[in-house]
Amino acid sequence: MKIYQAKDYNDMSRKAANIISAQIIMKPDCVLGLATGSTPVGTYKQLVDWYQKGDLDFSKVKTANLDEYKGLSKDNSQSYYYFMQEHLFKHVNIKEKNTHIPDGTETDAEKAAEDYEAIISGLGGVDLQLLGIGHNGHIGFNEPSDIYPKDTHVVDLQESTIEANKRFFDSIDEVPRQAYTMGIGTIMRARKILLLVSGAEKADILYESICGPVTPSVPASILQLHPDVIIVADEAALSKMGIS
Ligand code: GLP
């Protein structure tokens, strides 16, 4: 595991975008695992900027997103499909057919999960998986639990996650109660993982995830066992680690 300290959110975003750019330059047809939430927004903005300057080419890049709310259609402005269009896909030359997100409108949870695992296997696996972290240590939508879910599955969102994500909705009642997410196994099968963490409110959970025991009650702690993890975190997020 390598930890890079960034000064602040913007510096974290630039460093992360540099790592993703390097991946695209070294393997133009790479498979990127992508994340949503507020943390990667600056990274996507930087990638769009470099694309517009002619420094990046997404024409062969393939993507698989971590998760999607169950019940939200592509045109719902709170869906992760919509998020990805707004923040990255519609601004770069990625091909729509090369982008993949779990189908939130599939009501058969088993089918949705199996289909998505088949898509990822068909792509040959993920080269670089981008991750954020929830305040309870969730990655994707893998909530604290007694076990590590292996593959893509449907999950009941915890109240704390619904509370944290209500800022994106008009009211808390509109936040979906379930989501489809890559499993911990799906995430761990990625060849490289890039975890982004920003802000003092993530300092405790980052410390617990990296320095605490590996336990499914802190899902991100599993990353300690992955052979190629890069963490880019800002000073505030690293403040409990005693390394600055
Ligand atoms: C959501 C997403 C996660 C994300 C997390 C943190 O629940 N499913 O993939 O990492 O929230 O979000 P934020 O970056 O806004 O703190």
CSV table of C-alpha atoms in Angstrom, one decimal, residues 8-237:
chain,number,residue,atom,x,y,z
A,8,ASP,CA,-6.1,19.8,0.0
A,9,TYR,CA,-9.0,18.6,-2.1
A,10,ASN,CA,-7.7,20.2,-5.3
A,11,ASP,CA,-4.3,18.7,-4.9
A,12,MET,CA,-5.8,15.3,-4.2
A,13,SER,CA,-7.9,15.6,-7.4
A,14,ARG,CA,-4.9,16.5,-9.5
A,15,LYS,CA,-2.7,13.7,-8.1
A,16,ALA,CA,-5.5,11.2,-8.7
A,17,ALA,CA,-6.1,12.4,-12.2
A,18,ASN,CA,-2.4,12.1,-12.9
A,19,ILE,CA,-2.5,8.4,-11.8
A,20,ILE,CA,-5.6,7.7,-14.0
A,21,SER,CA,-4.0,9.5,-16.9
A,22,ALA,CA,-0.9,7.5,-16.6
A,23,GLN,CA,-3.0,4.3,-16.7
A,24,ILE,CA,-4.8,5.5,-19.8
A,25,ILE,CA,-1.5,6.5,-21.5
A,26,MET,CA,0.2,3.2,-20.6
A,27,LYS,CA,-2.8,1.0,-21.6
A,28,PRO,CA,-5.2,3.0,-23.9
A,29,ASP,CA,-7.8,0.2,-23.8
A,30,CYS,CA,-7.7,-0.2,-20.1
A,31,VAL,CA,-10.7,-1.0,-17.9
A,32,LEU,CA,-11.3,1.7,-15.3
A,33,GLY,CA,-13.6,1.0,-12.3
A,34,LEU,CA,-15.3,4.2,-11.5
A,35,ALA,CA,-16.8,5.7,-8.4
A,36,THR,CA,-19.4,8.4,-7.6
A,37,GLY,CA,-20.0,10.6,-4.6
A,38,SER,CA,-18.5,14.1,-4.1
A,39,THR,CA,-14.9,12.9,-3.6
A,40,PRO,CA,-14.0,12.0,-7.3
A,41,VAL,CA,-15.8,15.1,-8.8
A,42,GLY,CA,-12.6,17.2,-8.9
A,43,THR,CA,-10.7,14.3,-10.4
A,44,TYR,CA,-13.2,13.9,-13.2
A,45,LYS,CA,-13.1,17.7,-13.8
A,46,GLN,CA,-9.3,17.5,-14.1
A,47,LEU,CA,-9.5,14.6,-16.6
A,48,VAL,CA,-12.0,16.5,-18.7
A,49,ASP,CA,-9.7,19.5,-18.7
A,50,TRP,CA,-6.8,17.5,-19.9
A,51,TYR,CA,-8.9,15.8,-22.5
A,52,GLN,CA,-10.1,19.2,-23.8
A,53,LYS,CA,-6.4,20.3,-24.0
A,54,GLY,CA,-5.7,17.2,-26.2
A,55,ASP,CA,-3.6,15.4,-23.6
A,56,LEU,CA,-6.0,12.4,-23.1
A,57,ASP,CA,-7.8,10.0,-25.3
A,58,PHE,CA,-10.7,7.9,-24.0
A,59,SER,CA,-11.6,6.4,-27.4
A,60,LYS,CA,-10.5,2.9,-26.3
A,61,VAL,CA,-11.1,3.2,-22.6
A,62,LYS,CA,-13.7,0.9,-21.0
A,63,THR,CA,-15.4,1.5,-17.7
A,64,ALA,CA,-17.4,-0.3,-15.0
A,65,ASN,CA,-18.9,1.7,-12.2
A,66,LEU,CA,-19.0,0.4,-8.6
A,67,ASP,CA,-22.7,0.8,-7.9
A,68,GLU,CA,-26.2,2.2,-8.8
A,69,TYR,CA,-29.3,2.9,-6.8
A,70,LYS,CA,-32.0,0.2,-7.2
A,71,GLY,CA,-35.1,1.7,-8.8
A,72,LEU,CA,-33.6,4.7,-10.4
A,73,SER,CA,-33.6,4.9,-14.2
A,74,LYS,CA,-30.9,6.4,-16.3
A,75,ASP,CA,-32.7,9.7,-16.8
A,76,ASN,CA,-33.2,10.2,-13.0
A,77,SER,CA,-30.8,13.1,-12.2
A,78,GLN,CA,-29.8,11.3,-8.9
A,79,SER,CA,-28.9,8.0,-10.7
A,80,TYR,CA,-25.2,7.2,-10.9
A,81,TYR,CA,-25.7,6.8,-14.6
A,82,TYR,CA,-26.7,10.4,-14.8
A,83,PHE,CA,-23.8,11.5,-12.5
A,84,MET,CA,-21.3,9.8,-14.7
A,85,GLN,CA,-22.7,11.5,-17.8
A,86,GLU,CA,-22.7,14.9,-16.2
A,87,HIS,CA,-19.2,14.7,-14.6
A,88,LEU,CA,-17.2,12.7,-17.2
A,89,PHE,CA,-18.7,10.7,-20.0
A,90,LYS,CA,-20.5,13.5,-22.0
A,91,HIS,CA,-17.4,15.7,-21.9
A,92,VAL,CA,-14.9,13.2,-23.3
A,93,ASN,CA,-14.6,10.9,-26.3
A,94,ILE,CA,-15.5,7.7,-24.5
A,95,LYS,CA,-17.9,5.4,-26.4
A,96,GLU,CA,-21.2,4.8,-24.7
A,97,LYS,CA,-21.0,1.1,-25.4
A,98,ASN,CA,-17.8,0.9,-23.5
A,99,THR,CA,-19.3,2.3,-20.3
A,100,HIS,CA,-21.0,0.0,-17.8
A,101,ILE,CA,-23.1,0.7,-14.7
A,102,PRO,CA,-25.4,-1.8,-12.8
A,103,ASP,CA,-28.9,-1.6,-14.2
A,104,GLY,CA,-30.9,0.2,-11.5
A,105,THR,CA,-34.2,-0.6,-13.2
A,106,GLU,CA,-33.7,-4.4,-13.1
A,107,THR,CA,-36.1,-5.7,-10.5
A,108,ASP,CA,-34.7,-9.2,-10.5
A,109,ALA,CA,-31.8,-8.6,-8.1
A,110,GLU,CA,-30.1,-11.9,-8.8
A,111,LYS,CA,-30.2,-11.3,-12.6
A,112,ALA,CA,-28.9,-7.7,-12.2
A,113,ALA,CA,-26.0,-9.0,-10.1
A,114,GLU,CA,-25.1,-11.9,-12.4
A,115,ASP,CA,-25.3,-9.8,-15.5
A,116,TYR,CA,-23.0,-7.2,-14.0
A,117,GLU,CA,-20.4,-9.8,-12.9
A,118,ALA,CA,-20.5,-11.3,-16.5
A,119,ILE,CA,-19.9,-7.8,-17.9
A,120,ILE,CA,-16.9,-7.3,-15.8
A,121,SER,CA,-15.5,-10.7,-16.6
A,122,GLY,CA,-16.2,-10.1,-20.3
A,123,LEU,CA,-14.1,-6.9,-20.0
A,124,GLY,CA,-11.2,-9.0,-18.7
A,125,GLY,CA,-11.4,-7.5,-15.2
A,126,VAL,CA,-10.7,-4.1,-13.9
A,127,ASP,CA,-7.2,-2.6,-14.4
A,128,LEU,CA,-7.6,0.4,-12.0
A,129,GLN,CA,-10.5,0.7,-9.6
A,130,LEU,CA,-11.2,4.2,-8.2
A,131,LEU,CA,-12.8,4.3,-4.7
A,132,GLY,CA,-14.1,6.8,-2.2
A,133,ILE,CA,-15.0,5.8,1.3
A,134,GLY,CA,-18.2,6.3,3.3
A,135,HIS,CA,-18.2,7.6,6.9
A,136,ASN,CA,-18.9,4.1,8.1
A,137,GLY,CA,-16.1,2.6,6.0
A,138,HIS,CA,-18.3,1.5,3.1
A,139,ILE,CA,-16.7,1.0,-0.3
A,140,GLY,CA,-19.0,1.0,-3.3
A,141,PHE,CA,-22.2,0.4,-1.3
A,142,ASN,CA,-20.7,-2.5,0.7
A,143,GLU,CA,-22.0,-1.6,4.2
A,144,PRO,CA,-20.5,-2.8,7.5
A,145,SER,CA,-21.6,-6.4,7.9
A,146,ASP,CA,-20.6,-9.7,9.4
A,147,ILE,CA,-19.3,-11.0,6.1
A,148,TYR,CA,-17.5,-9.8,3.0
A,149,PRO,CA,-20.0,-10.1,0.1
A,150,LYS,CA,-18.0,-11.7,-2.7
A,151,ASP,CA,-19.8,-10.5,-5.9
A,152,THR,CA,-22.1,-7.9,-7.2
A,153,HIS,CA,-25.3,-8.0,-5.1
A,154,VAL,CA,-28.3,-5.9,-3.9
A,155,VAL,CA,-27.8,-4.2,-0.6
A,156,ASP,CA,-30.1,-2.5,2.0
A,157,LEU,CA,-28.5,0.9,2.6
A,158,GLN,CA,-27.8,1.8,6.2
A,159,GLU,CA,-29.6,4.7,7.8
A,160,SER,CA,-26.3,6.6,8.1
A,161,THR,CA,-25.7,6.2,4.4
A,162,ILE,CA,-29.2,7.3,3.5
A,163,GLU,CA,-28.6,10.3,5.9
A,164,ALA,CA,-25.2,11.1,4.3
A,165,ASN,CA,-26.6,10.9,0.7
A,166,LYS,CA,-29.7,12.9,1.3
A,167,ARG,CA,-27.8,16.1,0.4
A,168,PHE,CA,-28.1,15.0,-3.3
A,169,PHE,CA,-31.9,14.6,-3.1
A,170,ASP,CA,-34.8,17.0,-2.5
A,171,SER,CA,-35.8,15.1,0.6
A,172,ILE,CA,-34.6,12.1,2.6
A,173,ASP,CA,-37.8,10.2,1.5
A,174,GLU,CA,-36.5,10.3,-2.1
A,175,VAL,CA,-33.2,8.5,-1.2
A,176,PRO,CA,-33.5,4.9,-2.5
A,177,ARG,CA,-33.3,2.3,0.3
A,178,GLN,CA,-31.5,-0.3,-1.8
A,179,ALA,CA,-28.6,-0.3,-4.3
A,180,TYR,CA,-26.7,-2.7,-6.6
A,181,THR,CA,-23.0,-2.7,-5.8
A,182,MET,CA,-19.9,-4.6,-6.8
A,183,GLY,CA,-19.0,-7.0,-4.0
A,184,ILE,CA,-15.9,-6.8,-1.9
A,185,GLY,CA,-14.5,-9.7,-4.0
A,186,THR,CA,-15.3,-7.8,-7.2
A,187,ILE,CA,-13.4,-4.8,-5.9
A,188,MET,CA,-10.5,-6.8,-4.6
A,189,ARG,CA,-10.1,-8.6,-8.0
A,190,ALA,CA,-9.1,-5.2,-9.6
A,191,ARG,CA,-5.5,-5.2,-10.5
A,192,LYS,CA,-4.8,-1.8,-8.9
A,193,ILE,CA,-7.0,0.2,-6.5
A,194,LEU,CA,-6.9,4.0,-6.1
A,195,LEU,CA,-8.6,5.2,-2.9
A,196,LEU,CA,-9.3,8.9,-2.6
A,197,VAL,CA,-10.1,10.5,0.8
A,198,SER,CA,-10.6,14.1,1.6
A,199,GLY,CA,-11.6,16.1,4.7
A,200,ALA,CA,-11.3,15.9,8.4
A,201,GLU,CA,-14.6,14.1,8.7
A,202,LYS,CA,-13.0,11.1,7.0
A,203,ALA,CA,-9.9,11.1,9.2
A,204,ASP,CA,-11.2,8.6,11.8
A,205,ILE,CA,-12.5,6.1,9.3
A,206,LEU,CA,-9.4,6.3,7.2
A,207,TYR,CA,-7.3,5.6,10.3
A,208,GLU,CA,-9.5,2.7,11.3
A,209,SER,CA,-9.4,1.3,7.7
A,210,ILE,CA,-5.7,1.4,7.4
A,211,CYS,CA,-4.4,0.9,10.9
A,212,GLY,CA,-7.2,-1.1,12.5
A,213,PRO,CA,-8.0,-4.8,12.2
A,214,VAL,CA,-9.2,-6.2,8.9
A,215,THR,CA,-12.9,-6.7,9.6
A,216,PRO,CA,-16.1,-6.7,7.5
A,217,SER,CA,-17.5,-4.2,10.1
A,218,VAL,CA,-15.1,-1.7,8.5
A,219,PRO,CA,-15.4,-2.8,4.8
A,220,ALA,CA,-12.5,-0.6,3.6
A,221,SER,CA,-10.1,-2.4,6.0
A,222,ILE,CA,-10.0,-5.3,3.4
A,223,LEU,CA,-7.8,-3.0,1.3
A,224,GLN,CA,-4.9,-3.8,3.6
A,225,LEU,CA,-4.8,-7.3,1.9
A,226,HIS,CA,-4.7,-6.0,-1.7
A,227,PRO,CA,-1.3,-6.2,-3.3
A,228,ASP,CA,-1.5,-2.9,-5.2
A,229,VAL,CA,-3.4,-0.1,-3.4
A,230,ILE,CA,-2.6,3.6,-3.8
A,231,ILE,CA,-4.3,6.0,-1.3
A,232,VAL,CA,-4.3,9.7,-2.2
A,233,ALA,CA,-5.6,11.6,0.8
A,234,ASP,CA,-5.4,15.3,1.8
A,235,GLU,CA,-3.8,16.5,5.0
A,236,ALA,CA,-7.1,16.8,6.8
A,237,ALA,CA,-8.0,13.2,6.0
